[in-house]
mmCIF file of C-alpha atoms in Angstrom:
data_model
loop_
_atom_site.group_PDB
_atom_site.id
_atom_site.type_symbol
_atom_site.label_atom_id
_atom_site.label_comp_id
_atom_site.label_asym_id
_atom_site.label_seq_id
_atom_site.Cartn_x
_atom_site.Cartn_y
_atom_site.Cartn_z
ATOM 1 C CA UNK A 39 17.406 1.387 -1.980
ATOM 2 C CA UNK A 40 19.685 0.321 0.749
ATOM 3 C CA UNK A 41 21.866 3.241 -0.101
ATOM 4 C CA UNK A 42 19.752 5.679 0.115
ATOM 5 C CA UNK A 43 18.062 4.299 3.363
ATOM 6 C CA UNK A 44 21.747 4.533 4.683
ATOM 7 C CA UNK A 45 22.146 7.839 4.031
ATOM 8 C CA UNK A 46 19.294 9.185 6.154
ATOM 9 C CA UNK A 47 17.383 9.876 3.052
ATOM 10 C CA UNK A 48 13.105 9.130 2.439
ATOM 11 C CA UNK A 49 12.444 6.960 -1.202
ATOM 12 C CA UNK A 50 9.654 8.135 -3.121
ATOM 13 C CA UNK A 51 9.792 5.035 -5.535
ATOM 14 C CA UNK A 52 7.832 5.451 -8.725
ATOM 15 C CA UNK A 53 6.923 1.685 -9.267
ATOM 16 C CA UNK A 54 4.906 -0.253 -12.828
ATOM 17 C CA UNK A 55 3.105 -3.477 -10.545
ATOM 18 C CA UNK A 56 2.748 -3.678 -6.846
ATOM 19 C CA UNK A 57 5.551 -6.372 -6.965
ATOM 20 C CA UNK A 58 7.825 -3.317 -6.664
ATOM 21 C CA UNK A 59 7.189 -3.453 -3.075
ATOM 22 C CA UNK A 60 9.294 -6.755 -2.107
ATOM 23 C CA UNK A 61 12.548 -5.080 -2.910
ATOM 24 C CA UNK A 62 12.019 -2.427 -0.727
ATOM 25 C CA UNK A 63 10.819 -4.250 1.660
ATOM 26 C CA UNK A 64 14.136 -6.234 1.707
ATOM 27 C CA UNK A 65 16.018 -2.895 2.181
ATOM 28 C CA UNK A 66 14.376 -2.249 4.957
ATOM 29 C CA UNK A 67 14.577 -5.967 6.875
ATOM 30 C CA UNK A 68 18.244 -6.042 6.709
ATOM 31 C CA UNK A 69 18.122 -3.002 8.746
ATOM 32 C CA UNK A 70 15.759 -4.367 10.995
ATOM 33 C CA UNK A 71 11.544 -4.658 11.937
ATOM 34 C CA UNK A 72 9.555 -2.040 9.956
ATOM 35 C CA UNK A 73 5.823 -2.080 9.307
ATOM 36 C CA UNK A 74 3.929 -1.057 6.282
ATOM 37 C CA UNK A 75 0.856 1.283 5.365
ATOM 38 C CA UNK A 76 -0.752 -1.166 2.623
ATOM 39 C CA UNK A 77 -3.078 1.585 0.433
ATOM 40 C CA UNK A 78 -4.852 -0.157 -1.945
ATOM 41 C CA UNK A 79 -8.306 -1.074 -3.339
ATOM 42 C CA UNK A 80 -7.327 -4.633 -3.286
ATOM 43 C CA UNK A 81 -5.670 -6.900 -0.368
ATOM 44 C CA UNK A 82 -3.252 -8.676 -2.895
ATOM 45 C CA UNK A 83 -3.355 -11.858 -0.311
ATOM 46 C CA UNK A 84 -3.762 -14.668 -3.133
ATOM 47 C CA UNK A 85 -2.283 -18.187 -3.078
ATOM 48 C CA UNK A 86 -0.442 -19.034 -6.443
ATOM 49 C CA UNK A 87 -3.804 -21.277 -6.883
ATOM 50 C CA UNK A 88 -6.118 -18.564 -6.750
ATOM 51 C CA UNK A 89 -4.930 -15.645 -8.458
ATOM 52 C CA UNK A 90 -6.893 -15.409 -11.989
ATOM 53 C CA UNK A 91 -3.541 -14.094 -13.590
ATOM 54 C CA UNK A 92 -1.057 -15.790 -11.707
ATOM 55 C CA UNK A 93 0.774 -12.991 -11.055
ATOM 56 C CA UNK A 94 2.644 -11.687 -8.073
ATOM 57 C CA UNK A 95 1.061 -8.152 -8.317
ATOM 58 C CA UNK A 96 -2.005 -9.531 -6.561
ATOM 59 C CA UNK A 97 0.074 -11.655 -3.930
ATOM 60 C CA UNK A 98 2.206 -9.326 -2.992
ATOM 61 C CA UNK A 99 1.123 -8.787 0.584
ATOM 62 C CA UNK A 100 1.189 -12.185 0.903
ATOM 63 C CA UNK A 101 3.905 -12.692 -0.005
ATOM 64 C CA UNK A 102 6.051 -9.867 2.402
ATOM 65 C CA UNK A 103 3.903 -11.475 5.269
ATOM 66 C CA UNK A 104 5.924 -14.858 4.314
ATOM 67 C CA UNK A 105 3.123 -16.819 2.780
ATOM 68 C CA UNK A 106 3.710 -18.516 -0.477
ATOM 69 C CA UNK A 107 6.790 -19.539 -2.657
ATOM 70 C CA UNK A 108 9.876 -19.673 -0.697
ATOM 71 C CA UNK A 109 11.787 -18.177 -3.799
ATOM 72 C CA UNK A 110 9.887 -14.846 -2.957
ATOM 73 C CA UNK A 111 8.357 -15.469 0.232
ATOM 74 C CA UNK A 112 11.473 -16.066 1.957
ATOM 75 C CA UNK A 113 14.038 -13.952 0.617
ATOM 76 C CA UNK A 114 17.614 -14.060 1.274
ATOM 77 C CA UNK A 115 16.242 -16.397 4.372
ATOM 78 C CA UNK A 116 14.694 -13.325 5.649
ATOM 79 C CA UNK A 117 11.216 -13.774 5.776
ATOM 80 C CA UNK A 118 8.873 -12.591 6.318
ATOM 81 C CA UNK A 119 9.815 -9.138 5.346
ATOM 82 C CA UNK A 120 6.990 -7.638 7.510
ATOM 83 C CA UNK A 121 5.191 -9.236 10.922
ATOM 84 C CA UNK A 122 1.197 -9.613 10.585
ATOM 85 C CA UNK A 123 0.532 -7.178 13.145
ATOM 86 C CA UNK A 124 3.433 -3.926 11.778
ATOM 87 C CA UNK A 125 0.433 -3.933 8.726
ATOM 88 C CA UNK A 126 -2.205 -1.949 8.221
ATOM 89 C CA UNK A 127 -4.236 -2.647 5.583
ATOM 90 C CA UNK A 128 -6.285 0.858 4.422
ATOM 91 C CA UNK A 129 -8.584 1.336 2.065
ATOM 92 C CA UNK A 130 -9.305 -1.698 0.263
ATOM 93 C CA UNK A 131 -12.988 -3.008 -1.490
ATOM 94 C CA UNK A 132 -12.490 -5.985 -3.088
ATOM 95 C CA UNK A 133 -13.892 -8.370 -0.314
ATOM 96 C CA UNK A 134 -16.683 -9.736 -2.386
ATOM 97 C CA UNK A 135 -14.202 -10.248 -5.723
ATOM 98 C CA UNK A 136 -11.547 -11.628 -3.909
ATOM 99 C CA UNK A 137 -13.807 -14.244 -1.774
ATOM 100 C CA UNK A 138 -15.541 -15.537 -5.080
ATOM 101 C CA UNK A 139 -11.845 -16.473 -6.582
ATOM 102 C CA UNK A 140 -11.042 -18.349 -3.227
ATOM 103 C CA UNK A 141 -8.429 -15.799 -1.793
ATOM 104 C CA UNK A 142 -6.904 -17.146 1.559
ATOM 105 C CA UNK A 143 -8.140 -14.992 3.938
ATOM 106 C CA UNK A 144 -6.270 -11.708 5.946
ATOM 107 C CA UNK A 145 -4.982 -13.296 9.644
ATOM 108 C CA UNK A 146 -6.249 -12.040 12.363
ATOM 109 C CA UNK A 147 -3.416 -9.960 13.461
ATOM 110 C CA UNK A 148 -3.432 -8.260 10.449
ATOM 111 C CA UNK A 149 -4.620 -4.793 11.072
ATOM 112 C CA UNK A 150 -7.488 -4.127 7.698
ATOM 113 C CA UNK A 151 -9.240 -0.935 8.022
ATOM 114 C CA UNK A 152 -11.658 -1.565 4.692
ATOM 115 C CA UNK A 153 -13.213 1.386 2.874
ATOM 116 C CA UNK A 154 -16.712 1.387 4.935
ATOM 117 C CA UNK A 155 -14.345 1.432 7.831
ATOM 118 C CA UNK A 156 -12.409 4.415 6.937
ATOM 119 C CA UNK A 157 -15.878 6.096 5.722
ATOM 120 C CA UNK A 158 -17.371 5.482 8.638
ATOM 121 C CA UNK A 159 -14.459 6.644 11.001
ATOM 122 C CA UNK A 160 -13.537 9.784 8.257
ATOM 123 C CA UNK A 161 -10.313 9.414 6.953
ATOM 124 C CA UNK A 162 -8.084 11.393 9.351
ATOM 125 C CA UNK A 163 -9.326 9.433 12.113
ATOM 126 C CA UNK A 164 -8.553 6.647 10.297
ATOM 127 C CA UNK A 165 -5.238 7.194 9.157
ATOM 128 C CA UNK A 166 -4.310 8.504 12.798
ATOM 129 C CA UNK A 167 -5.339 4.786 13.995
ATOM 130 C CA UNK A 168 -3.729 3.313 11.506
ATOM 131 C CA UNK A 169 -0.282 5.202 12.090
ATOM 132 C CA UNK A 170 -0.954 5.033 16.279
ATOM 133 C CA UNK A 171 -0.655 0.806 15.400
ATOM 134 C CA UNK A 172 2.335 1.248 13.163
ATOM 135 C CA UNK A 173 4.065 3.165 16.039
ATOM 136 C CA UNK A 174 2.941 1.888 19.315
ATOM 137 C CA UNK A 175 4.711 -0.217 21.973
ATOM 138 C CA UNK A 176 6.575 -2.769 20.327
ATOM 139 C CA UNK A 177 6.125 -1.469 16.667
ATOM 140 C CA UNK A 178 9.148 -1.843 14.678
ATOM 141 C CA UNK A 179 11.723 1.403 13.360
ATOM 142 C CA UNK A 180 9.089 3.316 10.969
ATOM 143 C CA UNK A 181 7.410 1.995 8.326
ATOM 144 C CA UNK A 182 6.532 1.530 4.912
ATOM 145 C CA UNK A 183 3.879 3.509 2.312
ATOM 146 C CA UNK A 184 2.523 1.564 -0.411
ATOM 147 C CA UNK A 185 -0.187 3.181 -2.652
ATOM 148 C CA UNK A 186 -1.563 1.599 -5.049
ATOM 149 C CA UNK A 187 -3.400 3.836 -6.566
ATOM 150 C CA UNK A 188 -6.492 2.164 -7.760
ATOM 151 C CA UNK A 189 -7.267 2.653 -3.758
ATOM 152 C CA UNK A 190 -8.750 5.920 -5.539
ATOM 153 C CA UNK A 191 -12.133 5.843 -6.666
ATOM 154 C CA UNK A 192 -12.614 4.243 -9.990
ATOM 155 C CA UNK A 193 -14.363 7.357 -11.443
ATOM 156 C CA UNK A 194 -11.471 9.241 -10.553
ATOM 157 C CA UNK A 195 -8.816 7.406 -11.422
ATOM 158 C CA UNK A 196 -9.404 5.276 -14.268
ATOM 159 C CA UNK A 197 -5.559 4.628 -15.425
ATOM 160 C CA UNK A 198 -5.059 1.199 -13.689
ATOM 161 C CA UNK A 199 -5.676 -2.148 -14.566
ATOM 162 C CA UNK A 200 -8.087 -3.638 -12.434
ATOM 163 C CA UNK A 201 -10.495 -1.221 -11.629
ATOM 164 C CA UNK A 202 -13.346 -1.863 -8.958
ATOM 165 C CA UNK A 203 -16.315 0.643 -8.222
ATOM 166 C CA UNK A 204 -15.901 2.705 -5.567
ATOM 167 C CA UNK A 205 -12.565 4.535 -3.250
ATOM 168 C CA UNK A 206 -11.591 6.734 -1.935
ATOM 169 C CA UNK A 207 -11.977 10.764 -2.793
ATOM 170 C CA UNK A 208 -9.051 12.743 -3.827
ATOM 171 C CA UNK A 209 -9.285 14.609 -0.253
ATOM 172 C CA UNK A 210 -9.625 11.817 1.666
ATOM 173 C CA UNK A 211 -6.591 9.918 -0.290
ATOM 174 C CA UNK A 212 -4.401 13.225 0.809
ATOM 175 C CA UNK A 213 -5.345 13.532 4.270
ATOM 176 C CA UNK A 214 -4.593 9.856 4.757
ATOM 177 C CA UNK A 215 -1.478 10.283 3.288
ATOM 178 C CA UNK A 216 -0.647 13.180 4.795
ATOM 179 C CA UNK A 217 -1.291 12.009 8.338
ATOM 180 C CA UNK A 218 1.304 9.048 7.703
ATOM 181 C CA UNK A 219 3.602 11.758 6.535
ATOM 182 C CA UNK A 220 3.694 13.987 8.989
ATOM 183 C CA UNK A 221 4.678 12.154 12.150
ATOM 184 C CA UNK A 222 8.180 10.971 11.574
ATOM 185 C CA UNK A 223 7.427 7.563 11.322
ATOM 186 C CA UNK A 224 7.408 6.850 7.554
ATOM 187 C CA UNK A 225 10.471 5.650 6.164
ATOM 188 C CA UNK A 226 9.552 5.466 2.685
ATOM 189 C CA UNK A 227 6.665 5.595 0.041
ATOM 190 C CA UNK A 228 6.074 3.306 -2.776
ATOM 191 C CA UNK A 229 3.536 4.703 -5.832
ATOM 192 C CA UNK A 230 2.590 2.690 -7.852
ATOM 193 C CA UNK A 231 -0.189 0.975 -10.608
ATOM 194 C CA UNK A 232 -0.815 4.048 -12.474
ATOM 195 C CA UNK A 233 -0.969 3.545 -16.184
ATOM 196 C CA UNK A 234 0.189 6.235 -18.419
ATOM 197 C CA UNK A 235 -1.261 4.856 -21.583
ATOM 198 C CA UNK A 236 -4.459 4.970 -19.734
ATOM 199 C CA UNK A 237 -4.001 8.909 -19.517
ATOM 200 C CA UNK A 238 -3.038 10.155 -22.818
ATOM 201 C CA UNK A 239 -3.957 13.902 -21.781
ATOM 202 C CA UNK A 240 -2.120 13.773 -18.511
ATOM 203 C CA UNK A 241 -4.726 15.103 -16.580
ATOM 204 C CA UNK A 242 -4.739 12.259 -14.400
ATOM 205 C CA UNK A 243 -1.222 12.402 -13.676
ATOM 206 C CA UNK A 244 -0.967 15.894 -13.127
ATOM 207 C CA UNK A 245 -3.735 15.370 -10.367
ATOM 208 C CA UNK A 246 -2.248 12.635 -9.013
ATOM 209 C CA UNK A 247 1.384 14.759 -8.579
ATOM 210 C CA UNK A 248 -0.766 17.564 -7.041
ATOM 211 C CA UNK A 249 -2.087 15.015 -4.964
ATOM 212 C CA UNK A 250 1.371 14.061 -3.643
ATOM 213 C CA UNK A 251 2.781 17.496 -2.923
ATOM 214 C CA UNK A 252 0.091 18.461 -0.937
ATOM 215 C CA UNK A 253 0.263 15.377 1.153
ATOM 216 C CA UNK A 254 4.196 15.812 1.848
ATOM 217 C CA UNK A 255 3.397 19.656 2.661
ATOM 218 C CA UNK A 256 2.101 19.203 6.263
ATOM 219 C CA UNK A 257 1.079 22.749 6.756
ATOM 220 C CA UNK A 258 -1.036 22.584 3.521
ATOM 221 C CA UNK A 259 -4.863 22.744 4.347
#
């Protein structure tokens, strides 16, 4: 990752768990402050003694904001990988789930736009405030994409693992995306969570690529 970074280049990484996100993460905090565009239906804050599974996939945010396990929270004596306030947090629904397993809870600089919020404020407006905080005074050089996509709704996208009721539209998931896009300030986009034993047609894939090239064509209504 750091080589292509170096070379001036923007990673599309196609990832399996949301764990995927640490490494590039480190890539970009040897080369300095970056923030990240969290997209997904879940916050992925858990404690080691929370998480159902125990598995980093759901602490994964907490872990890049420096909270858990040294061995991963602190890499290469780096951490955290990302500040509390370079995140934005878009999209997610799993307030009531994650509360009931005793999830630590977001900090307060933490910037969480939850799905009401982004319904409420439509999507682009959303996503503009969300990329206006990941770019402001003081933000750090770009930032990161994550999608999880289970931040689509479940009706939609059905190929994941943990699947919650609810998220976002197909549209709105593109015009967030493609906001983020579109300014200069993304670095890099992680995708990842889809389950291709969960699609055996393809059809969800193929809508999900669509989804993707539409969102890095800016001029694309």
């Amino acid at each position: 990752m750091g080589g292509v970074l170096d070379h001036g280049r923007f990673p599309l990484v196609l990832g399996g768990d949301c764990s995927v996100l640490l490494g590039n993460l480190l890539a970009l905090r040897r080369r300095g402050r970056h923030g990240l565009l969290f997209l997904d239906g879940h916050t992925d804050f858990y404690q080691p003694s929370a998480e159902p599974a125990g598995e980093v996939a759901s602490m994964e945010l907490a872990l890049a904001t420096g909270r858990g396990p040294r061995v991963l929270a602190d890499l290469e004596g780096r951490g955290p990988l990302v500040r509390d306030e370079d995140v934005v947090a878009l999209g997610f629904r799993d307030a009531e789930e994650s509360a009931g397993y005793g999830m630590q809870p977001l900090p307060s600089a933490l910037h969480a736009l939850e799905l009401d919020t982004v319904r409420a404020l439509g999507a682009g407006e959303a996503a503009r405030r969300a990329v206006g905080l990941l770019t402001g005074d003081g933000a750090g050089a770009g930032y990161w994409i994550h999608l999880d996509v289970d931040v689509l709704d479940d009706a939609l996208m059905p190929a994941v693992d943990y699947r919650l009721p609810d998220g976002l539209t197909w549209q709105e998931l593109e015009t967030v995306l493609r906001t983020a896009l579109s300014g200069g300030g993304a670095v890099g986009l992680t995708v990842a969570i889809f389950n291709p034993r969960l699609d055996p047609g393809g059809g969800i894939a193929q809508r999900l690529g669509d989804c993707l090239l539409r969102a890095f064509d800016g001029d694309t209504a």
